[in-house]
Short mmCIF file of C-alpha atoms in Angstrom, two decimals:
data_model
loop_
_atom_site.label_atom_id
_atom_site.label_comp_id
_atom_site.label_asym_id
_atom_site.label_seq_id
_atom_site.Cartn_x
_atom_site.Cartn_y
_atom_site.Cartn_z
CA MET K 4 -54.13 33.66 -36.60
CA ALA K 5 -55.87 31.32 -33.16
CA ASP K 6 -58.07 33.16 -31.05
CA ARG K 7 -56.88 33.03 -27.21
CA GLN K 8 -58.43 35.51 -25.73
CA ASN K 9 -62.24 33.06 -26.35
CA ARG K 10 -60.52 30.04 -25.24
CA VAL K 11 -62.35 28.23 -22.19
CA GLY K 12 -61.50 29.59 -19.21
CA SER K 13 -60.04 32.74 -20.36
CA LYS K 14 -60.81 36.41 -18.99
CA ILE K 15 -62.10 39.13 -21.43
CA GLY K 16 -59.18 41.05 -22.29
CA GLY K 17 -56.62 38.83 -20.95
CA ALA K 18 -54.01 36.49 -22.90
CA GLY K 19 -54.93 33.14 -22.97
CA VAL K 20 -54.21 29.88 -20.64
CA ALA K 21 -50.73 29.06 -20.78
CA GLY K 22 -49.61 25.49 -21.95
CA ALA K 23 -47.03 23.06 -20.38
CA SER K 24 -44.03 24.58 -21.60
CA GLU K 25 -44.89 27.93 -20.49
CA SER K 26 -45.80 27.01 -17.07
CA ASN K 27 -42.32 25.14 -16.39
CA VAL K 28 -40.44 27.82 -17.62
CA ASP K 29 -42.66 30.47 -15.09
CA ARG K 30 -42.30 27.49 -12.02
CA ARG K 31 -38.22 27.20 -13.02
CA GLU K 32 -38.08 31.13 -12.31
CA ARG K 33 -40.07 31.42 -9.35
CA LEU K 34 -38.06 28.35 -8.18
CA ARG K 35 -34.63 30.60 -9.07
CA LYS K 36 -35.94 33.35 -7.33
CA LEU K 37 -36.42 31.28 -4.26
CA ALA K 38 -33.67 30.21 -4.49
CA LEU K 39 -31.70 32.92 -4.50
CA GLU K 40 -32.77 33.88 -1.12
CA THR K 41 -32.41 30.98 0.90
CA ILE K 42 -29.51 29.30 -0.44
CA ASP K 43 -25.66 30.52 -0.78
CA LEU K 44 -23.57 29.22 -3.43
CA ALA K 45 -20.10 29.96 -1.70
CA LYS K 46 -21.18 26.72 1.17
CA ASP K 47 -22.90 24.86 -1.36
CA PRO K 48 -20.39 21.70 -1.31
CA TYR K 49 -21.82 20.04 -4.38
CA PHE K 50 -22.10 23.73 -7.19
CA MET K 51 -19.02 23.29 -9.56
CA ARG K 52 -17.48 25.58 -12.44
CA ASN K 53 -15.73 24.12 -14.46
CA HIS K 54 -13.18 24.70 -17.06
CA LEU K 55 -15.81 25.64 -19.90
CA GLY K 56 -17.80 28.18 -17.76
CA SER K 57 -20.74 26.12 -17.26
CA TYR K 58 -21.87 24.90 -13.70
CA GLU K 59 -21.83 21.12 -12.66
CA CYS K 60 -23.71 19.30 -9.51
CA LYS K 61 -21.38 16.55 -7.72
CA LEU K 62 -24.27 15.23 -6.23
CA CYS K 63 -26.19 14.48 -9.63
CA LEU K 64 -23.39 14.61 -12.44
CA THR K 65 -25.76 17.14 -14.27
CA LEU K 66 -24.77 20.16 -16.32
CA HIS K 67 -26.09 23.73 -16.42
CA THR K 68 -25.60 27.00 -18.01
CA ASN K 69 -25.94 29.37 -16.00
CA GLU K 70 -26.94 29.62 -11.41
CA GLY K 71 -29.96 30.17 -12.33
CA SER K 72 -30.75 27.19 -13.98
CA TYR K 73 -28.63 25.36 -10.90
CA LEU K 74 -30.48 27.20 -8.89
CA ALA K 75 -33.98 25.40 -9.79
CA HIS K 76 -31.69 22.40 -9.80
CA THR K 77 -31.12 22.32 -5.90
CA GLN K 78 -35.28 22.63 -5.42
CA GLY K 79 -35.96 19.79 -8.21
CA LYS K 80 -36.52 15.78 -7.20
CA LYS K 81 -34.25 14.48 -8.16
CA HIS K 82 -31.78 16.36 -6.28
CA GLN K 83 -33.97 16.54 -3.28
CA THR K 84 -33.88 13.08 -3.67
CA ASN K 85 -29.85 12.14 -3.58
CA LEU K 86 -29.70 14.40 -0.55
CA GLY K 87 -31.97 12.28 1.38
CA ARG K 88 -29.91 9.06 0.16
CA ARG K 89 -26.75 10.94 1.06
CA ALA K 90 -27.73 11.65 4.40
CA ALA K 91 -29.05 8.19 5.07
CA LYS K 92 -25.76 6.59 3.73
CA ASP K 93 -23.84 9.68 5.47
CA ALA K 94 -25.75 8.09 8.91
CA MET K 95 -25.12 4.57 8.96
CA GLU K 96 -21.28 5.17 7.96
CA LYS K 97 -20.68 7.19 11.09
CA PRO K 98 -20.61 5.93 14.10
CA ASP K 99 -22.91 7.28 16.88
CA PRO K 100 -20.87 9.45 18.95
CA LEU K 101 -22.80 8.23 21.99
CA ALA K 102 -21.59 4.95 22.01
CA PRO K 103 -18.73 3.45 24.01
CA LEU K 104 -15.95 2.71 21.81
CA THR K 105 -14.76 -0.59 21.08
CA ALA K 106 -10.82 -1.58 22.52
CA ALA K 107 -9.85 -1.57 18.49
CA GLN K 108 -11.41 2.22 18.27
CA GLN K 109 -9.72 3.01 21.62
CA LEU K 110 -5.94 1.88 20.06
CA ALA K 111 -6.50 3.50 16.91
CA LEU K 112 -7.76 6.78 18.83
CA LYS K 113 -4.32 6.56 20.72
CA SER K 114 -2.04 5.49 17.51
CA SER K 115 -2.89 8.05 15.43
CA THR K 116 -3.18 11.21 18.48
CA SER K 117 0.71 9.77 19.81
CA THR K 118 2.23 9.69 16.37
CA ALA K 119 2.85 12.28 13.75
CA PRO K 120 1.47 13.01 10.21
CA THR K 121 2.88 11.01 7.94
CA PHE K 122 2.55 12.95 4.44
CA LYS K 123 3.18 10.99 0.49
CA ARG K 124 5.50 12.46 -1.23
CA ASN K 125 4.86 12.52 -5.50
CA ILE K 126 8.06 10.89 -6.37
CA ILE K 127 8.61 9.69 -10.26
CA LYS K 128 9.99 6.45 -10.91
CA ILE K 129 12.94 5.62 -13.30
CA GLY K 130 12.82 1.81 -13.34
CA LEU K 131 14.75 -0.99 -11.49
CA PRO K 132 18.49 -0.44 -9.85
CA GLY K 133 21.18 -2.92 -11.47
CA TYR K 134 22.10 -5.98 -8.79
CA LYS K 135 23.92 -9.04 -8.72
CA VAL K 136 23.36 -12.08 -6.09
CA THR K 137 26.03 -14.12 -4.88
CA LYS K 138 26.01 -17.45 -2.51
CA ILE K 139 28.40 -17.65 0.07
CA ARG K 140 29.94 -19.47 3.12
CA ASP K 141 31.24 -19.69 6.02
CA PRO K 142 33.87 -21.88 6.35
CA THR K 143 34.34 -21.12 9.79
CA SER K 144 30.90 -21.81 10.89
CA ARG K 145 30.04 -23.43 7.77
CA GLN K 146 27.10 -20.98 7.63
CA VAL K 147 25.03 -20.32 3.91
CA GLY K 148 24.53 -16.88 3.30
CA LEU K 149 23.99 -14.85 0.40
CA LEU K 150 26.18 -11.32 -0.66
CA PHE K 151 23.29 -8.52 -2.33
CA GLU K 152 25.49 -5.77 -5.13
CA ILE K 153 22.97 -3.21 -5.81
CA ALA K 154 24.23 -0.42 -8.41
CA TYR K 155 22.38 2.93 -7.76
CA PRO K 156 23.31 5.96 -9.87
CA GLU K 157 21.15 7.98 -10.65
CA ILE K 158 20.12 8.16 -6.73
CA GLY K 159 18.04 11.24 -4.99
CA GLN K 160 20.89 13.61 -2.99
CA GLY K 161 21.13 12.64 0.22
CA ILE K 162 19.41 9.32 0.14
CA GLU K 163 21.23 6.38 1.54
CA PRO K 164 19.54 2.49 0.31
CA ARG K 165 17.64 0.85 3.28
CA TYR K 166 16.85 -2.78 3.74
CA ARG K 167 14.48 -4.99 6.09
CA PHE K 168 13.01 -8.51 5.47
CA MET K 169 8.99 -8.86 5.17
CA SER K 170 7.15 -11.97 6.01
CA ALA K 171 5.18 -13.65 2.90
CA TYR K 172 1.60 -12.59 4.67
CA GLU K 173 2.24 -8.62 4.56
CA GLN K 174 3.12 -8.71 0.87
CA GLN K 175 0.20 -8.02 -0.97
CA ILE K 176 1.78 -9.30 -4.50
CA GLN K 177 2.67 -13.43 -4.52
CA ALA K 178 0.42 -15.80 -2.91
CA PRO K 179 1.89 -16.06 1.05
CA ASN K 180 3.60 -19.26 1.14
CA LYS K 181 5.41 -19.96 4.70
CA ALA K 182 8.49 -21.60 3.52
CA HIS K 183 9.41 -18.84 2.05
CA GLN K 184 10.19 -14.49 3.37
CA TYR K 185 11.02 -11.86 1.29
CA LEU K 186 14.35 -8.86 1.67
CA VAL K 187 12.58 -5.70 0.48
CA ILE K 188 15.79 -2.84 -0.60
CA ALA K 189 14.15 0.64 -0.94
CA ALA K 190 15.63 3.72 -2.69
CA GLU K 191 14.53 6.76 -4.51
CA PRO K 192 13.82 7.46 -6.69
CA TYR K 193 14.10 3.80 -7.99
CA GLU K 194 11.21 0.82 -8.00
CA THR K 195 11.88 -1.00 -4.82
CA ILE K 196 12.95 -4.35 -5.29
CA SER K 197 12.57 -7.53 -3.38
CA PHE K 198 14.18 -10.98 -3.39
CA LYS K 199 12.53 -14.45 -2.77
CA VAL K 200 15.20 -16.67 0.64
CA GLN K 201 14.18 -19.33 2.30
CA SER K 202 11.77 -18.80 5.57
CA ARG K 203 14.71 -19.33 8.08
CA ASP K 204 16.35 -17.91 10.68
CA ILE K 205 18.38 -14.58 10.15
CA ASP K 206 21.50 -14.65 12.03
CA ARG K 207 21.75 -10.59 13.52
CA ALA K 208 25.40 -10.73 14.64
CA GLU K 209 27.35 -7.49 13.78
CA GLU K 210 29.48 -9.94 11.35
CA LYS K 211 27.05 -11.70 10.14
CA LEU K 212 23.86 -9.16 9.17
CA TRP K 213 26.03 -6.03 7.66
CA SER K 214 25.23 -3.58 4.30
CA HIS K 215 27.90 -1.08 2.83
CA TRP K 216 26.43 2.45 0.96
CA ASP K 217 29.51 3.68 -1.41
CA VAL K 218 28.66 7.24 -2.04
CA ASP K 219 32.13 7.51 -4.95
CA GLN K 220 30.47 4.04 -6.76
CA LYS K 221 26.72 4.43 -5.97
CA MET K 222 27.64 0.50 -4.96
CA TYR K 223 25.28 -0.59 -2.07
CA THR K 224 26.63 -4.03 -0.80
CA MET K 225 24.40 -5.72 1.79
CA GLN K 226 25.07 -9.57 3.40
CA PHE K 227 23.70 -11.76 5.73
CA PHE K 228 24.15 -15.49 6.62
CA PHE K 229 21.33 -17.95 7.94
CA LYS K 230 21.10 -19.93 11.54
CA ASN K 231 22.70 -23.11 11.09
CA ASP K 232 20.26 -26.06 11.04
CA GLN K 233 20.64 -27.51 14.71
CA ARG K 234 20.48 -31.09 13.18
CA LEU K 235 22.56 -30.12 10.60
CA LEU K 236 24.61 -28.58 13.16
CA SER K 237 24.67 -32.13 15.27
CA SER K 238 25.79 -34.24 12.25
CA SER K 239 28.28 -32.20 10.96
CA ARG K 240 29.74 -31.98 15.04
CA MET K 241 29.36 -35.89 14.77
CA GLU K 242 31.35 -36.58 11.94
CA SER K 243 34.03 -34.92 12.70
CA ALA K 244 35.00 -36.81 16.46
CA PRO K 245 37.34 -38.97 16.26
CA GLY K 246 35.91 -42.62 15.86
CA TYR K 247 32.87 -41.71 14.06
CA SER K 248 32.37 -43.81 11.33
CA ALA K 249 29.46 -43.36 8.46
CA PRO K 250 25.68 -45.11 9.00
CA GLY K 251 25.50 -48.06 8.02
CA THR K 252 29.14 -48.96 8.63
CA GLN K 253 31.09 -50.86 11.37
CA MET K 254 32.54 -49.00 13.94
CA ALA K 255 36.59 -50.28 15.45
CA ASN K 256 35.87 -50.87 19.18
CA PRO K 257 39.83 -51.14 20.57
CA LEU K 258 38.39 -53.18 23.45
CA ASN K 259 37.38 -56.21 21.03
CA PRO K 260 39.83 -58.47 20.87
CA PHE K 261 38.32 -58.98 17.00
CA HIS K 262 38.77 -56.02 16.04
CA ALA K 263 42.29 -55.45 17.57
CA PRO K 264 45.34 -54.54 14.92
CA MET K 265 47.01 -57.65 14.72
CA ARG K 266 50.29 -57.45 16.29
CA THR K 267 53.65 -58.44 14.40
CA ALA K 268 55.96 -60.93 15.90
CA ALA K 269 59.22 -58.54 16.59
#
């Protein structure tokens, strides 16, 4: 058996000099008692108890068997260093309360105070609806348009499909192309669908742009027409004008005797 009383530095009648492991145990115990007197675990934002009954430090991502072990960890170098880093990061991200607000911040503050808070609902999507797209033309104005027929057999109670036109720069799925725009149609719990159409002006007249929701058949119908291009419209009017001939052909002039119709003798 080792002689612990006659070690260098030991006193007569006392135990031997403690080793490194015993010193660590004693230090952790003293730190735990000190933390119990100064720290309230109910107010610690980084203290968390998991489903296994052990304790975790959300700041350092460490696992502890009991509260004393966590309290001793909070007094350690690793936890104190991470606290300093988090405080420095929060100070950089948080603006100075004495600094004047910029124009963008003032506008955002006014909009946030004037509008009511929105709450996101967790709805399980059930897939894409069936649809049919038909190209149409107005026989009077010669405008071209599209007719959409979308079936929503499992639509939610009291929900009516909605639509809106979205620019190519507003969507975040495909690369923006100024030659196209998107028609977006949504109805819960179905996935939102969109159709890529030409980036032309939409005729907003009531008889040109309309939608109808058939509650009995669960069918949503939407129709719109593009505005006619002024160049195409002027050319079509010119073609329908009397005396017009296609380009490359000579127009008949009734005042020109060489193109006048031949008169037959009686």
